[in-house]
Amino acid sequence: AQSVAQPEDQVNVAEGNPLTVKCTYSVSGNPYLFWYVQYPNRGLQFLLKYITGDNLVKGSYGFEAEFNKSQTSFHLKKPSALVSDSALYFCAVRENTGFQKLVFGTGTRLLVSP
Amino acid sequence: GAGVSQSPSNKVTEKGKDVELRCDPISGHTALYWYRQSLGQGLEFLIYFQGNSAPDKSGLPSDRFSAERTGGSVSTLTIQRTQQEDSAVYLCASSSPGPGNTIYFGEGSWLTVV
């Protein structure tokens, strides 16, 4: 079965500093990896995905993620954090067989302080 | 509309009553998903529809939960005899078929059972 782990419940970073939100995955076959963000009282918004190709994927709002096959990781990064980036971030892997549903990690709360 | 539309956005119901939650997916998307997010919890898969295929109901938590999708488009999630533990945000999502395609989420239906 495919799974995703987000080892940090919360990440704290000062505005202007770089941020990293960690994600590791377990899949059989090719991984299809996604990051979503959830602002308070809102649904999930798609940030970026890795399907194939370049290991560095760029997405919305200046976020990027680095796919590392040997470490089975897909960490979310941003060079300079904004207070408005404070939200709940979910990493997910999409099943590549069968019903192809998204399997989510438990989420990481990002808190960016002024 | 351009995105996944869900209604109602908020619903307060009395314990024991039935509720219906509606989802209108992005036009042309044949895959439709329902997830549940309880307070402080992660995202729990409920059910998946793909075209005319039999749905994947493996995530439904009890037989009080059911869902249908009419005409390959709009879906309704029904919860019978609601319980307080059913209080959660119910998120609908849709995508084109294929694991590399992005799954887009609606804003959710916030259900409170009192």
mmCIF file of C-alpha atoms in Angstrom:
data_model
loop_
_atom_site.group_PDB
_atom_site.id
_atom_site.type_symbol
_atom_site.label_atom_id
_atom_site.label_comp_id
_atom_site.label_asym_id
_atom_site.label_seq_id
_atom_site.Cartn_x
_atom_site.Cartn_y
_atom_site.Cartn_z
ATOM 1 C CA ALA A 1 0.000 0.000 0.000
ATOM 2 C CA GLN A 2 1.143 3.497 -0.719
ATOM 3 C CA SER A 3 1.750 5.901 2.125
ATOM 4 C CA VAL A 4 3.093 9.313 2.986
ATOM 5 C CA ALA A 5 4.737 10.531 6.191
ATOM 6 C CA GLN A 6 5.045 14.091 7.382
ATOM 7 C CA PRO A 7 7.280 13.863 10.433
ATOM 8 C CA GLU A 8 6.664 17.381 11.752
ATOM 9 C CA ASP A 9 3.338 18.461 13.194
ATOM 10 C CA GLN A 10 4.439 22.073 13.106
ATOM 11 C CA VAL A 11 7.226 24.116 11.536
ATOM 12 C CA ASN A 12 8.088 27.566 12.833
ATOM 13 C CA VAL A 13 10.070 30.031 10.751
ATOM 14 C CA ALA A 14 10.684 33.749 10.782
ATOM 15 C CA GLU A 15 9.486 35.854 7.885
ATOM 16 C CA GLY A 16 12.174 36.205 5.236
ATOM 17 C CA ASN A 17 13.900 32.961 6.181
ATOM 18 C CA PRO A 18 13.840 29.847 4.001
ATOM 19 C CA LEU A 19 11.350 27.154 4.912
ATOM 20 C CA THR A 20 11.222 23.404 4.439
ATOM 21 C CA VAL A 21 8.283 21.118 5.112
ATOM 22 C CA LYS A 22 9.282 17.474 5.032
ATOM 23 C CA CYS A 23 7.566 14.565 3.332
ATOM 24 C CA THR A 24 8.627 10.979 2.700
ATOM 25 C CA TYR A 25 6.702 8.418 0.724
ATOM 26 C CA SER A 26 6.362 4.717 0.122
ATOM 27 C CA VAL A 27 5.051 3.452 -3.202
ATOM 28 C CA SER A 28 5.406 0.546 -5.539
ATOM 29 C CA GLY A 29 6.179 1.722 -9.025
ATOM 30 C CA ASN A 30 6.407 5.316 -10.162
ATOM 31 C CA PRO A 31 5.401 7.918 -7.582
ATOM 32 C CA TYR A 32 2.894 10.669 -8.330
ATOM 33 C CA LEU A 33 3.401 13.209 -5.565
ATOM 34 C CA PHE A 34 1.418 16.305 -4.655
ATOM 35 C CA TRP A 35 1.450 19.177 -2.187
ATOM 36 C CA TYR A 36 -1.710 20.952 -1.065
ATOM 37 C CA VAL A 37 -2.226 23.906 1.259
ATOM 38 C CA GLN A 38 -5.219 24.587 3.476
ATOM 39 C CA TYR A 39 -5.868 28.044 4.868
ATOM 40 C CA PRO A 40 -8.183 28.401 7.885
ATOM 41 C CA ASN A 41 -11.780 27.460 7.138
ATOM 42 C CA ARG A 42 -11.000 26.768 3.488
ATOM 43 C CA GLY A 43 -10.704 23.735 1.255
ATOM 44 C CA LEU A 44 -7.489 22.314 -0.120
ATOM 45 C CA GLN A 45 -5.572 24.255 -2.732
ATOM 46 C CA PHE A 46 -3.185 22.536 -5.118
ATOM 47 C CA LEU A 47 0.409 23.808 -4.910
ATOM 48 C CA LEU A 48 2.512 21.543 -7.095
ATOM 49 C CA LYS A 49 3.105 17.986 -8.233
ATOM 50 C CA TYR A 50 5.842 15.639 -9.367
ATOM 51 C CA ILE A 51 5.049 13.256 -12.182
ATOM 52 C CA THR A 52 8.318 12.752 -14.001
ATOM 53 C CA GLY A 53 11.261 14.760 -15.247
ATOM 54 C CA ASP A 54 13.143 17.405 -13.307
ATOM 55 C CA ASN A 55 13.583 16.650 -9.638
ATOM 56 C CA LEU A 56 12.944 20.291 -8.716
ATOM 57 C CA VAL A 57 9.312 21.179 -9.241
ATOM 58 C CA LYS A 58 8.068 24.759 -9.104
ATOM 59 C CA GLY A 59 4.562 25.621 -8.056
ATOM 60 C CA SER A 60 2.217 28.343 -6.893
ATOM 61 C CA TYR A 61 3.067 31.229 -4.534
ATOM 62 C CA GLY A 62 6.834 30.755 -4.955
ATOM 63 C CA PHE A 63 6.869 27.243 -3.524
ATOM 64 C CA GLU A 64 8.988 24.453 -4.930
ATOM 65 C CA ALA A 65 9.618 20.846 -4.026
ATOM 66 C CA GLU A 66 12.556 18.569 -4.475
ATOM 67 C CA PHE A 67 11.996 14.964 -5.446
ATOM 68 C CA ASN A 68 14.692 12.604 -4.172
ATOM 69 C CA LYS A 69 14.211 9.038 -5.310
ATOM 70 C CA SER A 70 17.025 7.512 -3.258
ATOM 71 C CA GLN A 71 15.709 9.075 -0.046
ATOM 72 C CA THR A 72 12.056 8.652 -1.082
ATOM 73 C CA SER A 73 11.426 12.250 -0.136
ATOM 74 C CA PHE A 74 9.491 15.151 -1.593
ATOM 75 C CA HIS A 75 10.206 18.144 0.652
ATOM 76 C CA LEU A 76 8.397 21.426 0.110
ATOM 77 C CA LYS A 77 10.562 24.541 0.100
ATOM 78 C CA LYS A 78 10.401 28.279 -0.260
ATOM 79 C CA PRO A 79 13.440 30.587 -0.297
ATOM 80 C CA SER A 80 11.818 33.392 1.694
ATOM 81 C CA ALA A 81 8.783 32.798 3.906
ATOM 82 C CA LEU A 82 5.876 35.213 4.240
ATOM 83 C CA VAL A 83 3.524 35.578 7.185
ATOM 84 C CA SER A 84 0.712 34.808 4.737
ATOM 85 C CA ASP A 85 2.249 31.376 4.099
ATOM 86 C CA SER A 86 1.044 30.322 7.548
ATOM 87 C CA ALA A 87 -1.322 27.423 6.886
ATOM 88 C CA LEU A 88 -1.685 23.648 6.989
ATOM 89 C CA TYR A 89 0.294 21.769 4.348
ATOM 90 C CA PHE A 90 -0.478 18.278 3.125
ATOM 91 C CA CYS A 91 1.740 15.977 1.125
ATOM 92 C CA ALA A 92 -0.016 13.259 -0.866
ATOM 93 C CA VAL A 93 0.744 10.358 -3.155
ATOM 94 C CA ARG A 94 -1.675 9.271 -5.826
ATOM 95 C CA GLU A 95 -2.132 5.580 -6.353
ATOM 96 C CA ASN A 96 -0.888 4.569 -9.794
ATOM 97 C CA THR A 97 -3.155 1.551 -10.070
ATOM 98 C CA GLY A 98 -6.751 0.772 -9.272
ATOM 99 C CA PHE A 99 -8.857 3.694 -8.161
ATOM 100 C CA GLN A 100 -5.976 6.195 -8.081
ATOM 101 C CA LYS A 101 -7.116 8.018 -4.991
ATOM 102 C CA LEU A 102 -4.885 10.436 -3.092
ATOM 103 C CA VAL A 103 -3.328 9.140 0.085
ATOM 104 C CA PHE A 104 -2.490 12.042 2.387
ATOM 105 C CA GLY A 105 0.030 12.628 5.092
ATOM 106 C CA THR A 106 -1.148 13.897 8.458
ATOM 107 C CA GLY A 107 -0.344 17.484 7.602
ATOM 108 C CA THR A 108 2.196 20.028 8.864
ATOM 109 C CA ARG A 109 1.192 23.363 10.288
ATOM 110 C CA LEU A 110 3.496 26.129 9.129
ATOM 111 C CA LEU A 111 3.709 29.199 11.326
ATOM 112 C CA VAL A 112 5.623 32.164 9.955
ATOM 113 C CA SER A 113 6.333 34.857 12.516
ATOM 114 C CA PRO A 114 6.813 38.527 11.620
ATOM 115 C CA GLY B 1 -18.299 27.011 -12.872
ATOM 116 C CA ALA B 2 -14.543 26.887 -12.974
ATOM 117 C CA GLY B 3 -14.034 24.903 -9.801
ATOM 118 C CA VAL B 4 -15.576 22.159 -7.708
ATOM 119 C CA SER B 5 -18.760 23.468 -6.130
ATOM 120 C CA GLN B 6 -20.163 22.119 -2.865
ATOM 121 C CA SER B 7 -23.385 22.848 -1.034
ATOM 122 C CA PRO B 8 -24.354 23.625 1.593
ATOM 123 C CA SER B 9 -21.204 25.333 2.789
ATOM 124 C CA ASN B 10 -22.398 25.005 6.382
ATOM 125 C CA LYS B 11 -24.981 22.719 7.904
ATOM 126 C CA VAL B 12 -26.106 22.355 11.510
ATOM 127 C CA THR B 13 -28.351 19.391 12.151
ATOM 128 C CA GLU B 14 -29.818 17.593 15.107
ATOM 129 C CA LYS B 15 -28.588 14.181 16.091
ATOM 130 C CA GLY B 16 -30.601 11.487 14.385
ATOM 131 C CA LYS B 17 -31.566 13.555 11.351
ATOM 132 C CA ASP B 18 -30.474 12.732 7.804
ATOM 133 C CA VAL B 19 -28.321 15.122 5.774
ATOM 134 C CA GLU B 20 -27.445 15.407 2.101
ATOM 135 C CA LEU B 21 -24.310 17.079 0.824
ATOM 136 C CA ARG B 22 -23.977 17.986 -2.822
ATOM 137 C CA CYS B 23 -20.945 18.188 -5.094
ATOM 138 C CA ASP B 24 -20.755 19.588 -8.608
ATOM 139 C CA PRO B 25 -17.378 18.639 -10.126
ATOM 140 C CA ILE B 26 -15.346 20.509 -12.689
ATOM 141 C CA SER B 27 -16.893 20.103 -16.117
ATOM 142 C CA GLY B 28 -15.374 17.175 -17.986
ATOM 143 C CA HIS B 29 -13.851 15.531 -14.929
ATOM 144 C CA THR B 30 -14.873 11.897 -14.815
ATOM 145 C CA ALA B 31 -13.291 11.081 -11.449
ATOM 146 C CA LEU B 32 -14.986 12.299 -8.268
ATOM 147 C CA TYR B 33 -13.874 11.795 -4.651
ATOM 148 C CA TRP B 34 -15.302 12.437 -1.209
ATOM 149 C CA TYR B 35 -12.996 12.956 1.779
ATOM 150 C CA ARG B 36 -13.713 13.791 5.397
ATOM 151 C CA GLN B 37 -11.653 15.998 7.678
ATOM 152 C CA SER B 38 -12.522 15.919 11.350
ATOM 153 C CA LEU B 39 -11.393 18.659 13.724
ATOM 154 C CA GLY B 40 -7.670 18.364 14.223
ATOM 155 C CA GLN B 41 -7.539 15.244 12.112
ATOM 156 C CA GLY B 42 -6.149 14.407 8.735
ATOM 157 C CA LEU B 43 -7.960 13.643 5.536
ATOM 158 C CA GLU B 44 -9.970 10.451 5.411
ATOM 159 C CA PHE B 45 -10.967 8.954 2.063
ATOM 160 C CA LEU B 46 -14.640 8.042 1.842
ATOM 161 C CA ILE B 47 -15.664 7.098 -1.699
ATOM 162 C CA TYR B 48 -14.526 7.386 -5.314
ATOM 163 C CA PHE B 49 -16.447 7.431 -8.588
ATOM 164 C CA GLN B 50 -14.884 6.985 -12.029
ATOM 165 C CA GLY B 51 -17.123 7.251 -15.047
ATOM 166 C CA ASN B 52 -19.616 4.406 -15.205
ATOM 167 C CA SER B 53 -17.471 2.013 -13.178
ATOM 168 C CA ALA B 54 -18.576 0.656 -9.834
ATOM 169 C CA PRO B 55 -17.509 3.110 -7.115
ATOM 170 C CA ASP B 56 -14.827 2.405 -4.550
ATOM 171 C CA LYS B 57 -16.768 2.539 -1.286
ATOM 172 C CA SER B 58 -13.983 1.149 0.855
ATOM 173 C CA GLY B 59 -13.642 4.307 2.955
ATOM 174 C CA LEU B 60 -17.247 4.719 4.061
ATOM 175 C CA PRO B 61 -17.174 4.461 7.886
ATOM 176 C CA SER B 62 -20.568 2.832 8.374
ATOM 177 C CA ASP B 63 -23.727 1.841 6.540
ATOM 178 C CA ARG B 64 -25.249 5.173 7.550
ATOM 179 C CA PHE B 65 -23.107 6.727 4.826
ATOM 180 C CA SER B 66 -23.950 6.427 1.145
ATOM 181 C CA ALA B 67 -23.227 8.330 -2.024
ATOM 182 C CA GLU B 68 -24.444 8.427 -5.556
ATOM 183 C CA ARG B 69 -23.438 10.131 -8.725
ATOM 184 C CA THR B 70 -26.110 10.868 -11.265
ATOM 185 C CA GLY B 71 -25.404 11.183 -14.961
ATOM 186 C CA GLY B 72 -21.682 11.021 -14.362
ATOM 187 C CA SER B 73 -21.658 14.519 -12.930
ATOM 188 C CA VAL B 74 -23.257 15.748 -9.698
ATOM 189 C CA SER B 75 -22.763 13.631 -6.599
ATOM 190 C CA THR B 76 -24.696 13.500 -3.334
ATOM 191 C CA LEU B 77 -23.281 12.181 -0.061
ATOM 192 C CA THR B 78 -26.019 11.128 2.357
ATOM 193 C CA ILE B 79 -25.560 10.559 6.064
ATOM 194 C CA GLN B 80 -28.495 8.885 7.790
ATOM 195 C CA ARG B 81 -29.284 9.152 11.497
ATOM 196 C CA THR B 82 -26.422 11.558 12.084
ATOM 197 C CA GLN B 83 -24.264 11.218 15.179
ATOM 198 C CA GLN B 84 -22.098 13.820 16.871
ATOM 199 C CA GLU B 85 -18.960 12.066 15.649
ATOM 200 C CA ASP B 86 -20.107 12.802 12.087
ATOM 201 C CA SER B 87 -19.297 16.471 12.679
ATOM 202 C CA ALA B 88 -16.550 17.280 10.203
ATOM 203 C CA VAL B 89 -15.732 18.994 6.951
ATOM 204 C CA TYR B 90 -16.740 16.940 3.946
ATOM 205 C CA LEU B 91 -14.545 17.673 0.950
ATOM 206 C CA CYS B 92 -15.384 16.791 -2.617
ATOM 207 C CA ALA B 93 -12.771 16.640 -5.353
ATOM 208 C CA SER B 94 -12.588 15.845 -9.041
ATOM 209 C CA SER B 95 -10.035 15.134 -11.726
ATOM 210 C CA SER B 96 -9.492 13.761 -15.178
ATOM 211 C CA PRO B 97 -8.543 10.083 -15.207
ATOM 212 C CA GLY B 98 -4.889 9.132 -14.877
ATOM 213 C CA PRO B 99 -2.599 9.312 -11.832
ATOM 214 C CA GLY B 100 -0.621 12.276 -13.134
ATOM 215 C CA ASN B 101 -3.643 14.529 -13.306
ATOM 216 C CA THR B 102 -4.291 16.971 -10.504
ATOM 217 C CA ILE B 103 -7.196 16.393 -8.139
ATOM 218 C CA TYR B 104 -8.994 19.656 -7.388
ATOM 219 C CA PHE B 105 -10.950 20.189 -4.197
ATOM 220 C CA GLY B 106 -14.016 22.193 -3.356
ATOM 221 C CA GLU B 107 -14.321 24.476 -0.333
ATOM 222 C CA GLY B 108 -16.048 21.794 1.678
ATOM 223 C CA SER B 109 -19.322 21.342 3.503
ATOM 224 C CA TRP B 110 -18.953 22.023 7.226
ATOM 225 C CA LEU B 111 -21.300 19.714 9.123
ATOM 226 C CA THR B 112 -22.106 20.171 12.794
ATOM 227 C CA VAL B 113 -24.317 17.628 14.554
ATOM 228 C CA VAL B 114 -25.828 18.918 17.798
#
